CSV table of C-alpha atoms in Angstrom, one decimal:
chain,number,residue,atom,x,y,z
A,1,UNK,CA,-11.9,17.6,9.6
A,2,UNK,CA,-14.8,19.1,7.8
A,3,UNK,CA,-17.6,20.5,9.9
A,4,UNK,CA,-15.3,20.5,13.0
A,5,UNK,CA,-16.0,23.7,14.6
A,6,UNK,CA,-19.0,24.7,12.4
A,7,UNK,CA,-20.8,23.8,9.3
A,8,UNK,CA,-18.5,23.6,6.2
A,9,UNK,CA,-15.6,24.5,8.4
A,10,UNK,CA,-12.3,22.6,8.2
A,11,UNK,CA,-11.0,22.5,11.9
A,12,UNK,CA,-7.9,21.0,13.3
A,13,UNK,CA,-8.6,17.8,15.2
A,14,UNK,CA,-5.2,17.1,16.6
A,15,UNK,CA,-1.4,17.9,16.3
A,16,UNK,CA,1.0,15.2,15.7
A,17,UNK,CA,4.6,15.3,16.5
A,18,UNK,CA,7.8,13.1,16.7
A,19,UNK,CA,8.9,11.7,20.1
A,20,UNK,CA,11.0,13.3,21.2
A,21,UNK,CA,10.6,16.4,19.1
A,22,UNK,CA,13.8,17.1,17.1
A,23,UNK,CA,14.7,20.3,15.2
A,24,UNK,CA,15.8,19.6,11.5
A,25,UNK,CA,14.1,16.0,11.4
A,26,UNK,CA,11.8,17.1,8.5
A,27,UNK,CA,9.0,15.5,10.3
A,28,UNK,CA,5.9,15.9,8.1
A,29,UNK,CA,7.9,16.0,4.9
A,30,UNK,CA,5.7,13.2,3.7
A,31,UNK,CA,2.2,12.3,4.6
A,32,UNK,CA,-0.3,9.5,3.7
A,33,UNK,CA,-3.8,8.9,5.2
A,34,UNK,CA,-6.1,5.9,4.9
A,35,UNK,CA,-9.0,5.5,7.1
A,36,UNK,CA,-7.7,5.8,10.8
A,37,UNK,CA,-4.2,5.3,9.8
A,38,UNK,CA,-1.8,8.3,9.3
A,39,UNK,CA,1.9,7.7,8.1
A,40,UNK,CA,4.4,10.6,8.6
A,41,UNK,CA,7.8,10.7,7.2
A,42,UNK,CA,10.9,12.2,9.1
A,43,UNK,CA,13.6,11.6,6.5
A,44,UNK,CA,16.3,13.7,8.4
A,45,UNK,CA,15.8,12.6,11.9
A,46,UNK,CA,18.9,11.7,13.9
A,47,UNK,CA,18.8,9.0,16.6
A,48,UNK,CA,21.5,8.8,19.4
A,49,UNK,CA,24.8,9.1,17.8
A,50,UNK,CA,23.4,8.2,14.4
A,51,UNK,CA,22.9,11.3,12.0
A,52,UNK,CA,20.1,11.0,9.5
A,53,UNK,CA,18.9,7.8,11.2
A,54,UNK,CA,15.5,8.8,9.7
A,55,UNK,CA,12.1,7.3,10.4
A,56,UNK,CA,8.4,7.2,9.5
A,57,UNK,CA,5.8,7.5,12.3
A,58,UNK,CA,2.4,5.8,12.3
A,59,UNK,CA,-0.5,7.4,14.1
A,60,UNK,CA,-4.0,6.0,14.6
A,61,UNK,CA,-7.3,7.5,15.5
A,62,UNK,CA,-9.3,5.7,18.1
A,63,UNK,CA,-12.6,5.9,16.1
A,64,UNK,CA,-14.2,8.1,13.5
A,65,UNK,CA,-15.7,10.4,16.2
A,66,UNK,CA,-12.5,10.6,18.4
A,67,UNK,CA,-10.4,13.8,17.9
A,68,UNK,CA,-7.3,12.3,19.4
A,69,UNK,CA,-4.6,10.6,17.4
A,70,UNK,CA,-2.0,8.5,19.2
A,71,UNK,CA,1.3,7.2,18.1
A,72,UNK,CA,0.9,3.6,17.0
A,73,UNK,CA,4.6,2.7,16.0
A,74,UNK,CA,7.9,4.2,14.8
A,75,UNK,CA,9.4,2.6,11.7
A,76,UNK,CA,13.0,2.4,10.7
A,77,UNK,CA,14.9,0.4,8.0
A,78,UNK,CA,17.3,-2.2,9.1
A,79,UNK,CA,20.2,-0.2,7.5
A,80,UNK,CA,20.1,2.3,10.5
A,81,UNK,CA,23.5,3.8,9.8
A,82,UNK,CA,23.3,4.1,6.0
A,83,UNK,CA,19.8,4.4,4.7
A,84,UNK,CA,19.5,8.1,4.6
A,85,UNK,CA,16.2,9.7,3.8
A,86,UNK,CA,14.0,6.8,4.6
A,87,UNK,CA,10.6,8.5,4.9
A,88,UNK,CA,11.0,10.9,2.1
A,89,UNK,CA,7.8,9.4,0.7
A,90,UNK,CA,5.0,7.3,2.3
A,91,UNK,CA,1.8,5.6,1.3
A,92,UNK,CA,-0.9,3.7,3.3
A,93,UNK,CA,-3.6,1.3,2.1
A,94,UNK,CA,-5.7,-1.2,4.1
A,95,UNK,CA,-3.3,-2.2,6.8
A,96,UNK,CA,-0.1,-1.6,4.6
A,97,UNK,CA,2.4,1.0,4.8
A,98,UNK,CA,5.0,1.7,2.0
A,99,UNK,CA,8.0,3.9,3.0
A,100,UNK,CA,10.3,5.3,0.3
A,101,UNK,CA,13.9,6.4,0.2
A,102,UNK,CA,17.3,5.6,-1.3
A,103,UNK,CA,19.2,2.4,-0.4
A,104,UNK,CA,22.8,3.1,-0.1
A,105,UNK,CA,25.3,0.4,-0.4
A,106,UNK,CA,28.6,0.7,1.4
A,107,UNK,CA,31.0,2.9,-0.8
A,108,UNK,CA,28.5,2.9,-3.8
A,109,UNK,CA,25.8,5.1,-5.0
A,110,UNK,CA,22.2,4.6,-3.9
A,111,UNK,CA,19.2,3.1,-5.7
A,112,UNK,CA,15.6,4.1,-5.0
A,113,UNK,CA,13.9,1.7,-2.5
A,114,UNK,CA,10.8,1.1,-0.7
A,115,UNK,CA,10.0,-0.8,2.5
A,116,UNK,CA,6.6,-2.5,2.9
A,117,UNK,CA,5.1,-3.0,6.4
A,118,UNK,CA,1.9,-5.0,7.2
A,119,UNK,CA,-0.1,-5.1,10.3
A,120,UNK,CA,-0.7,-8.6,11.8
A,121,UNK,CA,-4.4,-9.0,12.6
A,122,UNK,CA,-6.5,-6.1,14.0
A,123,UNK,CA,-5.8,-2.6,14.6
A,124,UNK,CA,-3.4,-2.2,17.5
A,125,UNK,CA,-1.1,-5.0,16.4
A,126,UNK,CA,2.5,-4.1,15.4
A,127,UNK,CA,3.5,-3.3,11.9
A,128,UNK,CA,6.1,-5.6,10.5
A,129,UNK,CA,8.7,-5.4,7.7
A,130,UNK,CA,7.2,-7.6,4.9
A,131,UNK,CA,9.4,-6.9,1.8
A,132,UNK,CA,12.0,-4.3,0.5
A,133,UNK,CA,11.8,-3.3,-3.1
A,134,UNK,CA,14.7,-1.8,-4.9
A,135,UNK,CA,15.4,-0.3,-8.3
A,136,UNK,CA,18.5,-0.7,-10.3
A,137,UNK,CA,19.7,2.8,-10.8
A,138,UNK,CA,21.8,5.1,-8.7
A,139,UNK,CA,21.5,8.6,-7.0
A,140,UNK,CA,17.7,8.7,-6.6
A,141,UNK,CA,15.0,9.2,-4.1
A,142,UNK,CA,12.1,6.8,-4.3
A,143,UNK,CA,8.6,8.3,-4.6
A,144,UNK,CA,6.0,5.5,-3.8
A,145,UNK,CA,2.3,4.6,-4.2
A,146,UNK,CA,0.4,1.7,-2.9
A,147,UNK,CA,-3.2,0.4,-3.9
A,148,UNK,CA,-4.5,-3.0,-3.7
A,149,UNK,CA,-2.1,-5.6,-4.9
A,150,UNK,CA,0.3,-3.0,-6.6
A,151,UNK,CA,3.4,-1.4,-5.2
A,152,UNK,CA,4.9,1.5,-7.1
A,153,UNK,CA,8.5,2.8,-6.5
A,154,UNK,CA,9.5,5.6,-8.9
A,155,UNK,CA,13.1,6.6,-9.7
A,156,UNK,CA,12.8,10.1,-11.3
A,157,UNK,CA,16.7,10.2,-12.0
A,158,UNK,CA,17.0,6.7,-13.7
A,159,UNK,CA,18.7,6.8,-17.1
A,160,UNK,CA,16.8,5.4,-20.2
A,161,UNK,CA,19.2,4.6,-23.0
A,162,UNK,CA,21.6,7.5,-23.3
A,163,UNK,CA,19.2,10.0,-21.7
A,164,UNK,CA,20.2,11.0,-18.1
A,165,UNK,CA,17.6,11.6,-15.4
A,166,UNK,CA,14.6,10.6,-17.7
A,167,UNK,CA,12.9,8.6,-15.0
A,168,UNK,CA,11.4,5.2,-14.8
A,169,UNK,CA,8.4,3.9,-12.7
A,170,UNK,CA,8.7,0.3,-11.3
A,171,UNK,CA,5.4,-1.7,-10.5
A,172,UNK,CA,5.2,-4.8,-8.5
A,173,UNK,CA,2.3,-7.2,-8.2
A,174,UNK,CA,2.0,-8.4,-4.6
A,175,UNK,CA,-0.2,-11.4,-6.0
A,176,UNK,CA,2.7,-12.6,-8.1
A,177,UNK,CA,4.7,-15.7,-7.2
A,178,UNK,CA,7.9,-13.8,-8.0
A,179,UNK,CA,8.6,-10.1,-7.2
A,180,UNK,CA,9.6,-9.2,-10.8
A,181,UNK,CA,8.7,-5.4,-11.4
A,182,UNK,CA,7.0,-4.1,-14.4
A,183,UNK,CA,8.4,-0.9,-15.7
A,184,UNK,CA,6.6,2.2,-17.0
A,185,UNK,CA,8.7,4.6,-19.0
A,186,UNK,CA,8.0,8.1,-20.5
A,187,UNK,CA,6.6,8.0,-24.0
A,188,UNK,CA,8.7,11.0,-25.3
A,189,UNK,CA,12.5,11.2,-25.3
A,190,UNK,CA,13.6,14.1,-23.3
A,191,UNK,CA,10.9,13.8,-20.6
A,192,UNK,CA,13.0,14.4,-17.6
A,193,UNK,CA,12.2,13.3,-13.9
A,194,UNK,CA,9.4,11.3,-14.9
A,195,UNK,CA,8.1,9.8,-11.7
A,196,UNK,CA,9.0,12.7,-9.4
A,197,UNK,CA,5.3,12.2,-8.1
A,198,UNK,CA,3.0,9.3,-8.5
A,199,UNK,CA,-0.5,8.4,-7.7
A,200,UNK,CA,-2.2,5.0,-8.0
A,201,UNK,CA,-5.8,3.8,-8.1
A,202,UNK,CA,-6.3,0.2,-9.1
A,203,UNK,CA,-4.8,-0.2,-12.7
A,204,UNK,CA,-4.5,3.5,-13.2
A,205,UNK,CA,-1.3,5.2,-12.6
A,206,UNK,CA,-0.5,9.0,-12.6
A,207,UNK,CA,3.0,10.3,-13.0
A,208,UNK,CA,4.5,13.8,-12.7
A,209,UNK,CA,7.4,14.9,-14.9
A,210,UNK,CA,8.2,18.4,-13.7
A,211,UNK,CA,11.3,18.7,-15.9
A,212,UNK,CA,9.8,17.8,-19.2
A,213,UNK,CA,11.2,19.6,-22.2
């Protein structure tokens, strides 16, 4: 935090870790912070006899002046044995958490997906799975963003026409009666990996395209 340990100094308040600590879990591969809520992805965590069981962790700060952060909840998808890399991306906004990753189907390729969790009531109440959002394409990892009533799941490997790995961003309106996504596609043909990174603020959406040619 700024001014922690001195004026204009950025000092460490706390150090979070998975419980139990596990080598190779990629804990911290994705982070999102909103107020006193911190989401941490661990997309390669194993659990028991299930390899790559993956998880996302939610930590909460007691108050604005308390240095200590405590583990509030550990999230996992329902598809414990198959949903690899759940937690590869995370987003937090006003009592909602969005966790991205692929959604494997038995013996078939995966599609980008995101799991939306909401907290019932005040801080300290459990987070519950509200909705799962999926995209139609295969072999992808879902990068996500969340702000207000909009959920974003990007599929940077989705094909557009005959162009492979061009990328498409899918946007859902949580206020809509039916969850039918709007799609944002790159303007120029050949823009590859559109949606590899996304950021959202209200009706403004920023998208990265690191393989643009």
